[in-house]
Amino acid sequence: MSQKSNLNVQQFITEFHAATLLHSLSVDEVNLLLEQSRIDTVDEGDQLVYAGDKVTHLLFILEGSLVTFRCNTHGEEVNIRLLGKGQCCMDAVIFMGSESPIGVKAASAGQVLKIPAQTVKQPTESNVVFANNIIAVLADFYKESILQLDNISIKASKERVGYYLLRAFLAGNQDDDHFSLKFKKAVIAHYLGMTPEIFSRMLKEMQKKDQLITVKGAEITLMHSKSLCQFCDDTTKNVCTKKEEKDCHLLP
Amino acid sequence: MSQKSNLNVQQFITEFHAATLLHSLSVDEVNLLLEQSRIDTVDEGDQLVYAGDKVTHLLFILEGSLVTFRCNTHGEEVNIRLLGKGQCCMDAVIFMGSESPIGVKAASAGQVLKIPAQTVKQPTESNVVFANNIIAVLADFYKESILQLDNISIKASKERVGYYLLRAFLAGNQDDDHFSLKFKKAVIAHYLGMTPEIFSRMLKEMQKKDQLITVKGAEITLMHSKSLCQFCDDTTKNVCTKKEEKDCHLLP
DNA sequence: CGGTTCCTTGACGCATATCAATCTGTGTGG
DNA sequence: CCACACAGATTGATATGCGTCAAGGAACCG
């Protein structure tokens, strides 16, 4: 289901103003991107990109969520990134000049803006503002993947779950002590490098034994407002509204 | 041990011509980079950057090798990247606009060219060629970290070792069936997300049980010219001189 | 030589994967 | 409205791979 992009540019810019990719671009420049793009409607489970494909588009999520993943010859897969509205993928891949090392699936139904690779690459070669946006996007993902690396190789399963929950909490509205998981538990489990069974057990332990949270389906409620503080590190600290309180264990 | 860079520009360019960072830069532009840089002589084990440091320089390896790593609060560490001559690090970090999430150590004695962060950032903002070099560098590292991620989370220990050996072999002279490990075994082990003990056991198994290689210190010899082919994937295939032979299991 | 560092080997315990069964919620059709 | 099917999630039992600890060997250097 693909159709010509006929988004209202002004409205698009307002809605996705914060997206790193679009930072400091003029209305005309954004318009140029949109004119050459198409919008795809995707259903949950649709695979948009297969590993080994030549990469033709940058994917920008208008609505819904995507998962990027890698799988080996035996079909086992790891989810590399879980992406929501306003994020994009295949950005780095476009600049690698080879086939995609990763696959992309829709984790939920939604709409994806497909910007042709050439439309992204060409302004990058001449427009220094856009090139610097791409650099920012790549640097950010590079940082993410470093975090994920030490998550998977250093931390114990429960710590990984705790860290993920903390980030999910901080990414949402921090006013109430409640948030919801934006992806299926099996998807999150694979992202965290563990099986769905272990993920389930860890959540249970954090409820029953550790008295940190209550879990009801995808809905998570903190038992104490600082339940997840123990999982915080210098990276997550920056976006926490409680970082100034004096019992924060990360105070300098 | 720090001294003003007084490298011969022409010689420098010739020697490090292949470095992605310098691609298509004019002699004047390279000269500008060098003029503002310093050369540090480092000993094995020296720590050049601490996690949490503000990043002041991009590090370009003139001689020797570096390791970038992350460690958690309990002091456990993972090696993120193992770097040799002509490679650079802190590149992505410079553009992340925050403290370094990683530390850097010298894995062997050598010389490092320290290019001030500002000297890198400033031309990036105006010089589109240089900006595109940075993009290429970042895209490359992003790809590397994806490979490392699925290595650590998908593959069994022995497969990781096999894959590492394969890449080490392909990176060298593929004419004879011999190569040597460029880093200490403990460093490689941590890079592969396992303990030195396990790494040692895997090497032994590949000698005794699997009859794939012989190991003598850091020197590795293949028992058959295709010993490591089983560890090959689409990524490594591209640099293999045997990829056209008809018994390659990765032929399309 | 003796001392250090790196690597190897063995024994043991634990955490996680695996397999299989059950449970829960949701949507469908009679 | 209930029965049924189905996917996702949970739980239990079992197996095993890896980390840990501790001791022994090998290479290197003063």
XYZ file of C-alpha atoms (C1' of nucleotides) in Angstrom:
564
model
C 0.000 0.000 0.000
C 2.033 2.906 -1.267
C 0.902 6.354 -2.173
C 2.411 9.626 -3.219
C 3.339 11.747 -0.236
C 0.940 14.640 -0.046
C 1.656 15.659 3.490
C 1.175 19.234 4.495
C 4.759 20.410 4.836
C 4.127 22.938 7.553
C 2.153 20.449 9.606
C 4.824 17.805 9.066
C 7.545 20.141 10.251
C 5.566 21.096 13.327
C 4.871 17.509 14.262
C 8.365 16.212 13.658
C 10.254 19.330 14.470
C 12.375 17.545 17.039
C 13.625 14.883 14.640
C 17.392 15.197 14.338
C 17.228 14.458 10.656
C 15.301 17.639 9.930
C 17.126 20.017 12.215
C 17.651 23.512 10.762
C 16.382 22.573 7.340
C 14.359 25.206 5.504
C 10.755 24.595 4.518
C 11.860 24.326 0.906
C 14.448 21.709 1.739
C 11.984 19.644 3.721
C 9.505 20.024 0.916
C 12.045 18.679 -1.536
C 12.483 15.590 0.617
C 8.747 15.067 0.882
C 8.031 15.593 -2.800
C 10.165 12.677 -3.775
C 8.938 10.394 -1.029
C 6.083 7.978 -0.707
C 3.984 6.903 2.229
C 3.538 3.218 2.922
C 0.828 1.808 5.124
C 2.135 -1.210 6.964
C 0.536 -3.977 9.005
C 2.018 -5.593 12.046
C 4.561 -8.179 11.023
C 5.175 -6.811 7.526
C 8.817 -7.063 6.621
C 9.943 -3.863 4.918
C 13.576 -4.702 4.350
C 15.335 -8.047 4.072
C 18.945 -8.553 5.061
C 20.965 -8.544 1.849
C 18.630 -6.157 0.059
C 20.034 -3.214 -1.760
C 18.862 -0.245 0.247
C 16.566 2.011 -1.691
C 14.944 4.201 0.935
C 15.394 5.824 4.258
C 12.423 4.944 6.446
C 10.875 7.614 8.627
C 8.103 6.510 10.974
C 4.992 8.671 10.785
C 2.875 6.344 12.876
C 3.383 2.961 14.499
C 6.672 1.234 15.225
C 9.435 -0.693 13.520
C 12.041 -3.172 14.610
C 15.444 -3.587 12.998
C 17.008 -6.983 13.462
C 19.722 -9.312 12.364
C 19.461 -13.034 11.963
C 21.987 -15.742 11.378
C 21.782 -18.732 9.079
C 19.840 -20.774 11.626
C 17.082 -18.195 11.804
C 17.804 -16.936 15.292
C 17.398 -13.221 15.469
C 18.385 -10.277 17.639
C 16.454 -7.089 17.583
C 18.908 -4.278 17.122
C 16.679 -1.261 17.512
C 13.089 -0.652 18.518
C 11.798 2.443 16.785
C 8.758 4.620 17.321
C 7.129 7.639 15.748
C 9.542 10.285 14.501
C 12.541 7.999 14.365
C 14.174 6.736 11.241
C 16.189 3.774 10.108
C 18.397 2.664 7.236
C 20.148 5.985 7.663
C 23.557 4.551 8.368
C 23.020 1.741 5.924
C 22.463 4.172 3.075
C 25.943 5.531 3.617
C 27.649 2.178 3.936
C 27.483 1.518 0.246
C 26.618 -2.128 0.537
C 23.578 -4.321 0.995
C 21.651 -3.961 4.195
C 23.121 -6.040 7.006
C 19.796 -5.860 8.804
C 16.122 -6.561 8.248
C 13.225 -4.309 9.193
C 9.783 -5.382 10.370
C 6.717 -3.482 11.486
C 6.099 -4.111 15.172
C 2.695 -2.523 14.897
C 0.495 -1.165 12.128
C 1.298 2.354 11.015
C 2.602 4.602 8.299
C 6.122 4.959 7.025
C 7.570 7.747 4.935
C 9.956 6.259 2.405
C 12.565 8.761 1.291
C 14.627 7.498 -1.668
C 18.273 6.893 -0.836
C 19.380 9.259 -3.581
C 17.186 12.010 -2.195
C 19.046 11.657 1.073
C 22.525 11.178 -0.301
C 22.525 13.938 -2.831
C 21.861 16.897 -0.522
C 24.340 15.373 1.897
C 27.078 15.819 -0.640
C 26.380 19.487 -1.180
C 24.342 20.756 1.754
C 26.541 21.004 4.791
C 23.657 21.559 7.209
C 22.017 18.372 6.114
C 25.343 16.532 6.234
C 25.748 17.627 9.835
C 22.251 16.397 10.650
C 23.212 13.012 9.282
C 26.369 13.089 11.395
C 24.270 13.816 14.466
C 21.891 10.969 13.652
C 24.768 8.544 13.152
C 26.627 9.644 16.275
C 23.469 9.142 18.250
C 22.924 5.629 16.958
C 26.540 4.818 17.505
C 26.126 5.805 21.117
C 22.983 3.709 21.366
C 24.750 0.670 20.033
C 27.580 1.118 22.516
C 25.021 1.215 25.301
C 23.401 -1.899 23.950
C 26.750 -3.626 23.683
C 27.687 -3.115 27.273
C 24.162 -3.898 28.313
C 24.317 -7.288 26.689
C 27.853 -8.135 27.596
C 28.196 -6.644 31.057
C 24.867 -6.555 32.777
C 22.902 -9.432 34.271
C 19.452 -10.110 32.851
C 17.580 -8.384 35.608
C 19.724 -5.294 35.305
C 19.039 -5.194 31.592
C 15.310 -5.423 32.219
C 15.517 -2.775 34.921
C 17.468 -0.457 32.672
C 15.005 -0.940 29.854
C 12.050 -0.240 32.135
C 13.782 2.836 33.501
C 14.325 4.199 30.012
C 10.757 3.408 29.016
C 9.578 5.232 32.126
C 11.817 8.252 31.552
C 10.777 8.432 27.904
C 7.154 8.820 28.928
C 5.324 11.178 31.190
C 7.302 11.116 34.434
C 4.529 12.732 36.458
C 2.752 9.554 37.461
C 4.520 6.356 38.369
C 2.984 4.442 35.547
C 3.884 3.640 31.978
C 3.237 0.994 29.369
C 5.422 -1.230 27.240
C 5.350 -0.070 23.664
C 6.353 -3.412 22.171
C 5.375 -7.031 22.617
C 7.250 -8.675 25.417
C 8.892 -11.184 23.097
C 10.227 -8.325 20.944
C 11.649 -6.536 23.960
C 13.160 -9.773 25.242
C 15.028 -10.313 21.989
C 16.148 -6.704 22.002
C 17.579 -7.265 25.466
C 19.340 -10.409 24.353
C 17.292 -12.908 26.314
C 14.423 -15.312 25.779
C 10.798 -14.300 26.416
C 10.726 -16.824 29.269
C 13.573 -15.173 31.137
C 12.081 -11.745 30.525
C 8.833 -12.951 32.032
C 10.608 -14.430 35.046
C 12.545 -11.237 35.640
C 9.380 -9.161 35.602
C 7.831 -11.562 38.066
C 10.841 -11.358 40.364
C 10.734 -7.586 40.282
C 7.103 -7.783 41.365
C 7.095 -10.510 43.983
C 10.589 -10.607 45.400
C 11.948 -7.118 44.884
C 8.683 -5.221 45.308
C 9.678 -2.717 42.668
C 6.800 -2.739 40.216
C 3.403 -4.185 39.453
C 2.770 -5.630 36.026
C -0.617 -5.987 34.416
C -0.253 -6.999 30.801
C 1.752 -4.209 29.173
C 0.994 -1.778 31.975
C 3.706 -1.161 34.538
C 3.292 0.736 37.779
C 6.118 1.653 40.111
C 5.600 0.596 43.726
C 7.758 3.463 44.950
C 8.538 6.564 42.957
C 12.224 5.624 43.023
C 11.875 1.919 42.344
C 14.004 2.064 39.231
C 16.658 4.509 40.437
C 19.033 1.661 41.157
C 19.227 1.010 37.406
C 20.110 4.571 36.504
C 23.465 5.519 35.052
C 25.077 8.709 33.825
C 23.386 8.403 30.473
C 19.829 8.031 31.722
C 20.372 10.505 34.524
C 20.262 13.458 32.152
C 16.613 12.979 31.317
C 15.418 12.279 34.854
C 13.329 14.922 36.560
C 14.502 13.728 39.971
C 18.209 14.080 39.298
C 18.555 17.076 41.576
C 17.038 15.412 44.630
C 19.650 14.825 47.229
C 19.147 11.098 47.661
C 20.030 10.461 44.015
C 22.930 8.063 44.144
C 24.466 9.562 41.019
C 25.003 13.045 42.394
C 28.594 14.144 41.693
C 55.197 12.510 26.222
C 53.683 15.011 23.856
C 55.291 16.945 21.091
C 54.293 19.303 18.365
C 53.361 17.487 15.189
C 56.060 18.100 12.634
C 55.174 15.302 10.293
C 56.014 15.632 6.669
C 52.584 16.235 5.160
C 53.267 14.578 1.843
C 54.708 11.507 3.506
C 51.813 11.387 5.940
C 49.293 11.510 3.124
C 51.075 8.783 1.228
C 51.237 6.508 4.217
C 47.677 7.032 5.390
C 46.105 7.676 2.045
C 43.570 4.905 2.589
C 42.224 6.331 5.843
C 38.570 7.188 5.371
C 38.982 10.300 7.452
C 41.352 11.892 4.953
C 39.638 10.899 1.729
C 39.688 13.586 -0.973
C 41.140 16.238 1.296
C 43.616 18.641 -0.257
C 47.204 18.869 0.967
C 46.388 22.226 2.500
C 43.438 20.818 4.381
C 45.446 17.919 5.733
C 48.213 20.314 6.637
C 45.761 22.405 8.619
C 44.735 19.353 10.607
C 48.346 18.418 11.281
C 49.469 21.907 12.265
C 47.071 22.012 15.144
C 47.740 18.473 16.297
C 50.238 16.912 18.629
C 51.905 13.529 18.667
C 51.837 11.472 21.834
C 54.136 8.577 22.507
C 52.273 5.938 24.480
C 53.299 2.839 26.389
C 51.337 -0.356 26.614
C 48.603 -0.009 29.188
C 48.512 3.790 29.197
C 44.966 5.026 29.477
C 44.424 7.904 27.087
C 40.783 8.617 27.791
C 38.641 7.906 30.831
C 34.925 7.282 30.627
C 33.213 10.494 31.693
C 35.995 12.718 30.369
C 35.131 15.651 28.205
C 36.473 14.731 24.795
C 39.225 17.045 23.641
C 40.866 15.203 20.773
C 40.306 12.801 17.978
C 42.933 10.062 18.194
C 44.577 8.829 15.029
C 46.955 5.889 15.368
C 50.325 6.444 13.697
C 51.919 3.362 15.222
C 50.826 0.695 17.676
C 47.286 -0.154 18.732
C 44.487 1.090 20.935
C 41.481 -0.468 22.608
C 38.238 1.329 23.341
C 36.218 -0.126 26.165
C 33.348 0.382 28.511
C 33.152 -0.608 32.105
C 30.341 -0.686 34.627
C 30.353 0.360 38.236
C 31.743 -2.987 39.355
C 34.797 -2.600 37.150
C 33.944 -5.292 34.623
C 34.832 -4.174 31.154
C 34.031 -4.972 27.537
C 36.335 -4.025 24.754
C 34.320 -2.233 22.129
C 36.869 -1.824 19.391
C 40.390 -3.023 18.725
C 42.225 -0.469 16.636
C 45.447 -0.578 14.651
C 47.592 1.767 12.597
C 45.666 4.238 10.434
C 42.437 3.910 12.357
C 40.966 6.549 14.582
C 38.707 6.767 17.583
C 36.657 9.288 19.519
C 35.320 10.322 16.143
C 31.701 9.600 16.932
C 32.098 10.760 20.494
C 33.212 14.206 19.376
C 29.890 14.666 17.632
C 27.764 13.360 20.454
C 28.148 16.512 22.462
C 28.535 14.785 25.792
C 31.226 13.198 27.886
C 32.894 10.121 26.521
C 30.916 6.973 27.255
C 34.061 4.935 26.673
C 37.646 4.710 27.809
C 40.713 4.280 25.604
C 43.866 2.325 26.425
C 47.013 1.564 24.497
C 47.171 -2.142 23.727
C 50.767 -1.766 22.648
C 53.377 0.968 22.613
C 53.146 3.409 19.741
C 52.408 6.912 18.593
C 49.095 8.691 18.458
C 48.209 11.821 16.569
C 45.913 13.942 18.699
C 43.741 16.227 16.624
C 41.824 18.767 18.735
C 38.066 18.240 18.686
C 37.505 21.786 17.462
C 39.891 21.248 14.579
C 37.714 18.346 13.514
C 34.343 19.877 14.207
C 34.895 23.224 12.605
C 35.713 22.091 9.065
C 32.860 19.612 9.359
C 30.448 22.469 9.691
C 31.625 24.212 6.568
C 33.560 21.723 4.452
C 31.144 19.305 2.885
C 33.833 16.906 1.693
C 35.172 16.527 5.181
C 31.655 16.160 6.557
C 31.074 13.302 4.157
C 34.297 11.647 5.280
C 33.035 11.797 8.826
C 29.751 10.290 7.713
C 31.629 7.440 6.061
C 33.685 6.852 9.188
C 30.593 6.807 11.379
C 28.612 4.565 9.034
C 31.481 2.135 9.025
C 31.665 1.986 12.805
C 27.939 1.655 13.027
C 28.132 -1.375 10.802
C 30.938 -2.792 12.915
C 28.943 -2.393 16.071
C 25.941 -4.128 14.512
C 28.188 -7.027 13.598
C 29.523 -7.123 17.107
C 26.034 -7.012 18.541
C 24.793 -10.009 16.658
C 28.057 -11.760 17.300
C 27.645 -11.427 21.013
C 23.954 -12.069 21.177
C 23.454 -14.705 18.512
C 26.571 -16.739 18.138
C 27.990 -19.360 20.459
C 31.462 -18.746 21.850
C 33.216 -20.967 19.395
C 31.523 -19.323 16.444
C 32.603 -15.934 17.729
C 36.186 -17.118 17.995
C 35.999 -18.677 14.544
C 34.578 -15.507 13.053
C 37.263 -13.409 14.689
C 40.020 -15.695 13.431
C 38.523 -15.643 9.954
C 38.530 -11.862 9.897
C 42.055 -11.710 11.248
C 43.110 -14.117 8.522
C 41.331 -12.219 5.752
C 42.767 -8.926 6.971
C 46.287 -10.249 6.492
C 48.115 -11.804 3.618
C 45.804 -14.551 2.370
C 48.522 -16.262 0.337
C 49.779 -18.557 3.050
C 47.559 -20.262 5.592
C 49.149 -18.503 8.500
C 48.534 -15.353 10.479
C 49.144 -13.932 13.915
C 46.958 -12.433 16.595
C 47.540 -8.716 16.824
C 46.290 -8.338 20.394
C 46.760 -10.136 23.673
C 44.423 -13.057 24.062
C 42.732 -11.548 27.098
C 42.004 -8.376 25.119
C 40.503 -10.356 22.256
C 38.488 -12.450 24.688
C 36.908 -9.378 26.236
C 36.253 -7.967 22.785
C 34.419 -11.176 21.944
C 32.401 -10.978 25.123
C 33.910 -13.934 26.923
C 36.509 -14.671 29.581
C 40.136 -15.427 28.683
C 39.602 -18.948 30.027
C 36.790 -19.687 27.609
C 38.754 -18.177 24.734
C 41.649 -20.448 25.564
C 39.393 -23.510 25.740
C 37.814 -22.690 22.389
C 41.202 -22.375 20.703
C 42.161 -25.716 22.169
C 38.977 -27.357 20.934
C 39.533 -25.985 17.457
C 42.964 -27.577 17.510
C 42.350 -30.949 19.109
C 38.747 -31.792 18.435
C 37.887 -29.912 15.264
C 41.286 -30.116 13.587
C 40.908 -26.650 12.134
C 44.006 -24.804 13.247
C 47.278 -25.089 15.121
C 48.075 -22.504 17.736
C 51.554 -21.596 18.896
C 51.433 -18.518 21.098
C 49.995 -15.764 18.942
C 50.738 -17.633 15.730
C 47.874 -19.423 14.028
C 48.147 -21.830 11.132
C 45.217 -23.273 9.241
C 45.197 -27.050 8.967
C 43.272 -26.917 5.698
C 43.116 -23.865 3.447
C 39.346 -23.721 4.045
C 39.313 -24.433 7.761
C 37.585 -21.189 8.583
C 35.132 -21.078 5.683
C 32.359 -22.398 7.899
C 32.493 -19.121 9.849
C 32.156 -16.919 6.792
C 29.124 -14.755 6.177
C 28.065 -12.263 3.540
C 30.052 -9.516 5.173
C 33.373 -11.318 5.313
C 32.833 -12.984 1.959
C 33.566 -9.769 0.079
C 37.202 -9.683 1.100
C 37.892 -13.378 0.548
C 40.094 -14.337 -2.382
C 38.416 -17.740 -2.591
C 34.870 -16.462 -2.945
C 34.628 -17.466 -6.583
C 35.602 -21.091 -6.048
C 32.660 -23.337 -6.621
C 32.684 -25.102 -3.261
C 32.127 -21.826 -1.425
C 28.970 -22.377 0.567
C 27.986 -18.737 0.184
C 27.714 -18.703 -3.588
C 24.379 -17.149 -4.588
C 68.230 -17.900 38.278
C 63.830 -15.652 40.601
C 60.046 -12.809 39.504
C 56.472 -11.190 36.722
C 52.949 -11.503 33.369
C 50.249 -14.125 30.428
C 48.151 -18.258 29.326
C 46.276 -22.782 30.317
C 43.766 -26.369 32.781
C 40.634 -28.365 36.121
C 36.609 -28.480 39.283
C 32.413 -26.494 40.581
C 28.092 -23.745 40.746
C 24.853 -20.814 38.759
C 22.256 -18.455 35.299
C 20.119 -18.987 31.213
C 18.393 -21.692 27.204
C 15.347 -25.226 26.036
C 11.292 -27.990 26.030
C 6.753 -28.707 27.296
C 2.543 -27.676 29.583
C -0.733 -24.391 31.172
C -2.931 -20.005 31.497
C -4.875 -15.623 29.849
C -6.987 -12.549 26.902
C -9.077 -11.650 22.495
C -11.511 -12.318 18.507
C -14.659 -15.433 15.738
C -18.463 -18.023 14.488
C -22.401 -20.779 15.625
C -24.008 -15.521 24.718
C -21.179 -19.297 24.843
C -17.726 -22.367 22.726
C -13.750 -22.486 20.319
C -9.401 -21.288 18.438
C -5.340 -18.780 18.555
C -1.467 -15.969 19.919
C 1.008 -14.304 23.604
C 2.488 -14.878 28.150
C 3.577 -17.561 32.076
C 5.355 -21.378 34.734
C 7.884 -25.611 35.772
C 11.494 -29.130 34.990
C 15.721 -30.174 32.985
C 20.160 -29.588 30.634
C 24.227 -27.122 29.628
C 27.334 -23.502 28.649
C 29.749 -20.127 30.737
C 31.817 -17.656 34.644
C 34.393 -18.143 38.759
C 37.972 -19.674 41.632
C 42.278 -21.780 42.234
C 46.375 -23.920 40.814
C 49.848 -24.946 37.550
C 52.708 -24.049 33.353
C 55.165 -21.151 29.842
C 57.471 -17.262 28.110
C 59.980 -13.169 29.062
C 63.215 -9.956 31.500
C 66.134 -8.068 34.778
